[in-house]
PDB file of C-alpha atoms in Angstrom:
ATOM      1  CA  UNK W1031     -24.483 -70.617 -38.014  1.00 44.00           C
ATOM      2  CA  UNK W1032     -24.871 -66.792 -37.229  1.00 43.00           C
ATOM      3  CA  UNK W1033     -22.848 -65.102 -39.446  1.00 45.00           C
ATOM      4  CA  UNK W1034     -21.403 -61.874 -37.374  1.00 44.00           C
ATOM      5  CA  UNK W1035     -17.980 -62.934 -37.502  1.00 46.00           C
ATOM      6  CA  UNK W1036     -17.732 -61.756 -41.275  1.00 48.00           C
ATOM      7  CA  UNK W1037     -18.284 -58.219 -40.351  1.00 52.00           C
ATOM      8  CA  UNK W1038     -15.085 -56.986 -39.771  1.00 50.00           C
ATOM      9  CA  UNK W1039     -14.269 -56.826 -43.476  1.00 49.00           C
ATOM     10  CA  UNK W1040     -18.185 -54.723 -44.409  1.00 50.00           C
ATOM     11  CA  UNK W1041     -16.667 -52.459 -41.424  1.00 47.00           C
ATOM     12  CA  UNK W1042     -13.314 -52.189 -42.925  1.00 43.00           C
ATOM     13  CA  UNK W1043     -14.455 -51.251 -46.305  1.00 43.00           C
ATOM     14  CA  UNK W1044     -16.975 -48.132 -44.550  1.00 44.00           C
ATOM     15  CA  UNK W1045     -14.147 -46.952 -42.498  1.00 43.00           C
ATOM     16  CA  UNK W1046     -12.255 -46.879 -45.973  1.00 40.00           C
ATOM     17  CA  UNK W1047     -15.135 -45.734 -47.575  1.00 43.00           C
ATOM     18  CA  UNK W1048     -15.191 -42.083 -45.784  1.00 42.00           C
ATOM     19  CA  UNK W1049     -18.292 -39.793 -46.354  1.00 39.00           C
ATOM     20  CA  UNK W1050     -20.613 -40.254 -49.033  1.00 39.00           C
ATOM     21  CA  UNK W1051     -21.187 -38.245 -52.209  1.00 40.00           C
ATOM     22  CA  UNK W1052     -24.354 -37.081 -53.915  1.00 42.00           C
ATOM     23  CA  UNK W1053     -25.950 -38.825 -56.888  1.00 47.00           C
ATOM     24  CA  UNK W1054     -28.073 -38.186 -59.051  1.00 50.00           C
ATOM     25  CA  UNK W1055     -31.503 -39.521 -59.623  1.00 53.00           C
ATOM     26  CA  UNK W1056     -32.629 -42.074 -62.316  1.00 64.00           C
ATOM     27  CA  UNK W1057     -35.203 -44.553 -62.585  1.00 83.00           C
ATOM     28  CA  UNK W1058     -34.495 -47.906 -60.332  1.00 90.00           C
ATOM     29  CA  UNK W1059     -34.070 -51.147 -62.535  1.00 94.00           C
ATOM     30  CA  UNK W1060     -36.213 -54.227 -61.174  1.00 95.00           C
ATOM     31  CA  UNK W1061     -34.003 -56.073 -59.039  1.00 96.00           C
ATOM     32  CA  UNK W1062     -31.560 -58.088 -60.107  1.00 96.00           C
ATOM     33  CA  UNK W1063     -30.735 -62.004 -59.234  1.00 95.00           C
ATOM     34  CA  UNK W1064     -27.230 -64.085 -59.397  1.00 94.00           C
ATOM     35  CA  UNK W1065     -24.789 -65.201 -57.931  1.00 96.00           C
ATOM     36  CA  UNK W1066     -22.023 -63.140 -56.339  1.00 97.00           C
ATOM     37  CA  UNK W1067     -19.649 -63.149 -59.848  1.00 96.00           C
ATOM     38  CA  UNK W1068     -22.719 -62.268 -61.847  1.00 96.00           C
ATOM     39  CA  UNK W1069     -23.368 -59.413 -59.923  1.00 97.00           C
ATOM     40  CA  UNK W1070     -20.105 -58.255 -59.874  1.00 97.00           C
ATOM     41  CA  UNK W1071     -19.716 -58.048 -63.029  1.00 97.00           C
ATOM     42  CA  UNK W1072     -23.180 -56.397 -63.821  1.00 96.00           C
ATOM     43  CA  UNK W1073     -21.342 -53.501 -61.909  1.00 96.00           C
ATOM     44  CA  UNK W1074     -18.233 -53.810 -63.415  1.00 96.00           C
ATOM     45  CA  UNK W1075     -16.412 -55.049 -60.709  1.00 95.00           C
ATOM     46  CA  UNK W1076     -13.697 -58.370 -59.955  1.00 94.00           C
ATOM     47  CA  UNK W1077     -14.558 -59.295 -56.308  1.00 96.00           C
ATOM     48  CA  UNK W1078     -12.178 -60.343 -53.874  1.00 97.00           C
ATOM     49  CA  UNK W1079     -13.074 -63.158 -52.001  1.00 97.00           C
ATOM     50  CA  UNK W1080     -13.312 -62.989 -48.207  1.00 97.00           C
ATOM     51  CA  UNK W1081     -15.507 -65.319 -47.437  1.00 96.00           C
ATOM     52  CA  UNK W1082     -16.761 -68.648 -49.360  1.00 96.00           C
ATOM     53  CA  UNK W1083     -19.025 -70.607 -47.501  1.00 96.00           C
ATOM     54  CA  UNK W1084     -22.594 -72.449 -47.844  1.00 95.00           C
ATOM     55  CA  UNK W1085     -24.057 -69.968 -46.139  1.00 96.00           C
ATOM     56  CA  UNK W1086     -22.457 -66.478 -47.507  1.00 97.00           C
ATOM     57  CA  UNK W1087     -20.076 -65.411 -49.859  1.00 97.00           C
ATOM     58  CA  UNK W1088     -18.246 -62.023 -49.337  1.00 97.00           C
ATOM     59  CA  UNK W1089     -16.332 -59.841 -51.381  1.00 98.00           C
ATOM     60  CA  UNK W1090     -14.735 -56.818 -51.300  1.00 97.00           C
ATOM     61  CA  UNK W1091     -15.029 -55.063 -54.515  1.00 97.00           C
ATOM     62  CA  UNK W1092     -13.890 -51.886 -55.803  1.00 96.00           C
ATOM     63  CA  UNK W1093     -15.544 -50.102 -59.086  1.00 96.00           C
ATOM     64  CA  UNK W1094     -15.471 -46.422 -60.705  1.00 94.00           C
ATOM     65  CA  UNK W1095     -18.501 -45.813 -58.360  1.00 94.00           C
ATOM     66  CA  UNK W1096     -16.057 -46.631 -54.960  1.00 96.00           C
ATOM     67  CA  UNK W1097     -14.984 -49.617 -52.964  1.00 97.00           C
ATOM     68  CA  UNK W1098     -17.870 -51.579 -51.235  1.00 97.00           C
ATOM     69  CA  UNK W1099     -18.819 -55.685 -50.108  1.00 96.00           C
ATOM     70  CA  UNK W1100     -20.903 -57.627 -51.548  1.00 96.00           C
ATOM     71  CA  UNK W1101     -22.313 -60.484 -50.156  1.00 97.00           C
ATOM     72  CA  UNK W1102     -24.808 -63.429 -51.035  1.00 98.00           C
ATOM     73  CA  UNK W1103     -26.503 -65.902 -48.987  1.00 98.00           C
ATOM     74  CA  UNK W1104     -28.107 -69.154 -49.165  1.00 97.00           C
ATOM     75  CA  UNK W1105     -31.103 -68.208 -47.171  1.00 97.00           C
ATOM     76  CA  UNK W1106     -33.200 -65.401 -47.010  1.00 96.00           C
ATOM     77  CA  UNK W1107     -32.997 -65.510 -43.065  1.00 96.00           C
ATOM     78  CA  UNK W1108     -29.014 -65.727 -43.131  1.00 96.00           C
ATOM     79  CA  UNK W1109     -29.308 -62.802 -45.016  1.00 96.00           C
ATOM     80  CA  UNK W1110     -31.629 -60.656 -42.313  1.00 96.00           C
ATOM     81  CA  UNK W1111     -29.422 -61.862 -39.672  1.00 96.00           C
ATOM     82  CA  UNK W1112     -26.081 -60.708 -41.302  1.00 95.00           C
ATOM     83  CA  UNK W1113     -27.917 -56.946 -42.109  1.00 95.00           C
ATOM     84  CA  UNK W1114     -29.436 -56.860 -39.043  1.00 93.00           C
ATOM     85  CA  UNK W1115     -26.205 -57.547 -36.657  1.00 93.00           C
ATOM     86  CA  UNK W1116     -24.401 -55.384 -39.412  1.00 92.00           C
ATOM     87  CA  UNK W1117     -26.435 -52.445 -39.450  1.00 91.00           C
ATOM     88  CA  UNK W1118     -24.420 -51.621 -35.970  1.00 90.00           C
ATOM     89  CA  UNK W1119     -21.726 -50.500 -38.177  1.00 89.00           C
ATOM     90  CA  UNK W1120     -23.243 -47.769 -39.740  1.00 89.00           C
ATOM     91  CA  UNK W1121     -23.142 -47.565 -43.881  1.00 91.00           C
ATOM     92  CA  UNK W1122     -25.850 -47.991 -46.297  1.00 96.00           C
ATOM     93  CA  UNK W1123     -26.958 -51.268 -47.543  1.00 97.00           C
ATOM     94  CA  UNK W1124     -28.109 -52.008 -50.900  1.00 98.00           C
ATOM     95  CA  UNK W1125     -30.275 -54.924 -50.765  1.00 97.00           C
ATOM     96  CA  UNK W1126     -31.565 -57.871 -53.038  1.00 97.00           C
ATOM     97  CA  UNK W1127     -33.670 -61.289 -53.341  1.00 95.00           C
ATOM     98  CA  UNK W1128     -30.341 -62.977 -51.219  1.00 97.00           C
ATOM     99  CA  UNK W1129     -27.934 -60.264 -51.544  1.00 98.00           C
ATOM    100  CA  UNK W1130     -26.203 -57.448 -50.210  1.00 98.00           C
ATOM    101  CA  UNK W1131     -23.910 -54.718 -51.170  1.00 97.00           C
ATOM    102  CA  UNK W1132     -22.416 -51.947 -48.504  1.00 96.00           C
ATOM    103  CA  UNK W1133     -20.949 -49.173 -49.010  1.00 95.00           C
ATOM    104  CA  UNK W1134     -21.162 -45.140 -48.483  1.00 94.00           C
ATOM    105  CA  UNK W1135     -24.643 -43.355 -49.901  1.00 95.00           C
ATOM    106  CA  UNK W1136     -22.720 -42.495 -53.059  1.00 96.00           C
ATOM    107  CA  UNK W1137     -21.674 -46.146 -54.614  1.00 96.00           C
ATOM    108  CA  UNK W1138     -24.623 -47.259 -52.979  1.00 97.00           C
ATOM    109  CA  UNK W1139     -26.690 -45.010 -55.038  1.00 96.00           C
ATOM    110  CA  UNK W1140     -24.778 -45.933 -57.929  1.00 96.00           C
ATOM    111  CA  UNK W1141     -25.537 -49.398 -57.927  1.00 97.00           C
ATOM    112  CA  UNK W1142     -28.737 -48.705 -57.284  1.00 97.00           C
ATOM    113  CA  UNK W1143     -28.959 -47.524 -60.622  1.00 96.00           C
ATOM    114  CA  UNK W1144     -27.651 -51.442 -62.477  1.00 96.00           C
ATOM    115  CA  UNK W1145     -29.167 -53.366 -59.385  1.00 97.00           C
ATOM    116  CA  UNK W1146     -32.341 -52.342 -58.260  1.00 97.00           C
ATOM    117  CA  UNK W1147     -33.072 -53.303 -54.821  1.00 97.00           C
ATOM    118  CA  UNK W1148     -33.692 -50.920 -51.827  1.00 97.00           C
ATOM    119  CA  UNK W1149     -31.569 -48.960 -49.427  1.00 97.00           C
ATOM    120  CA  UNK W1150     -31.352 -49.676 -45.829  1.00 96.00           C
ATOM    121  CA  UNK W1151     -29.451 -46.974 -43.225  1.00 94.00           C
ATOM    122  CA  UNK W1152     -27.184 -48.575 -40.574  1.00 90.00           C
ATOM    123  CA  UNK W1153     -27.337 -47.127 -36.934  1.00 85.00           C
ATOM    124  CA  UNK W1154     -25.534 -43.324 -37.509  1.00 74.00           C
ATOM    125  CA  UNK W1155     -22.864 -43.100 -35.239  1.00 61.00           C
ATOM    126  CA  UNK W1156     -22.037 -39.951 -36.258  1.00 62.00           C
ATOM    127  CA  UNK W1157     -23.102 -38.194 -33.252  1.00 56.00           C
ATOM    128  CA  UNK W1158     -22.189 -40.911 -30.389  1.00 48.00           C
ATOM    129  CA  UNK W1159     -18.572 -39.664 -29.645  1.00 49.00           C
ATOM    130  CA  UNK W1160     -18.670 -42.398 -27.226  1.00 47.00           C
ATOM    131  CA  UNK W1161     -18.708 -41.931 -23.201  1.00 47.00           C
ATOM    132  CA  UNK W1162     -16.149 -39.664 -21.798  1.00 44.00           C
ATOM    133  CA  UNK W1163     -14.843 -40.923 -17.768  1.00 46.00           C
ATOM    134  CA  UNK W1164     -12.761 -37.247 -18.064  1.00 47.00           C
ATOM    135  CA  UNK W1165     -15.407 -34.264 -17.431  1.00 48.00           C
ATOM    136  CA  UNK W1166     -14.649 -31.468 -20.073  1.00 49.00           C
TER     137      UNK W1166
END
């Protein structure tokens, strides 16, 4: 099962998200492993379910740090899949053995700092206004 259709919501919570902020610099922890609720609640979150399948689970979760999803997956390809077709979004991915979180640069960073893991860039959209049919 591809796994675009849950998306919308890791698109939802970067549109909410707005610019990111700067962060400071500290050492990265190894990588940490759980399930979705473990995570959360290494970063001091309560996630709100979206999505609660055998493949993924999604959550939208909100912390001092920001709002941001977090997702886990049963397979390590599931898990490329979802990034990859999600990267189209734009955002910054925080990602572990099976898990993701998204979010701006700043929470991203932040949970960096509990998490481990390494950072992945979505596509920056920033300068594709889109295609105008009116000249200018």
């Amino acid at each position: 099962m591809r796994v675009t259709r849950l998306l919308p919501a890791a698109a939802a919570v970067l549109a909410l998200a707005g610019c990111g902020s700067g962060g400071g610099t500290k050492a990265v922890p190894p990588t940490a492993t759980g399930s979705l609720e473990s995570l959360a609640a290494e970063v001091k979150c309560a996630p709100n379910m979206q999505i609660d399948s055998d493949e993924v689970r999604q959550a939208i979760c909100k912390n001092p740090d920001g709002r941001f999803v977090f997702a886990t997956f049963a397979t390590d390809r599931g898990q490329r899949e979802w990034i990859n077709d999600a990267k189209d979004y734009g955002g910054y991915y925080l990602v572990g053995r099976k898990w993701v979180a998204v979010g701006d640069d700043g929470v991203v960073k932040a949970l960096r700092g509990t998490l481990g893991g390494d950072v992945e860039m979505g596509t920056d959209h920033a300068g594709h206004s889109g295609h105008s049919a009116h000249g200018g």
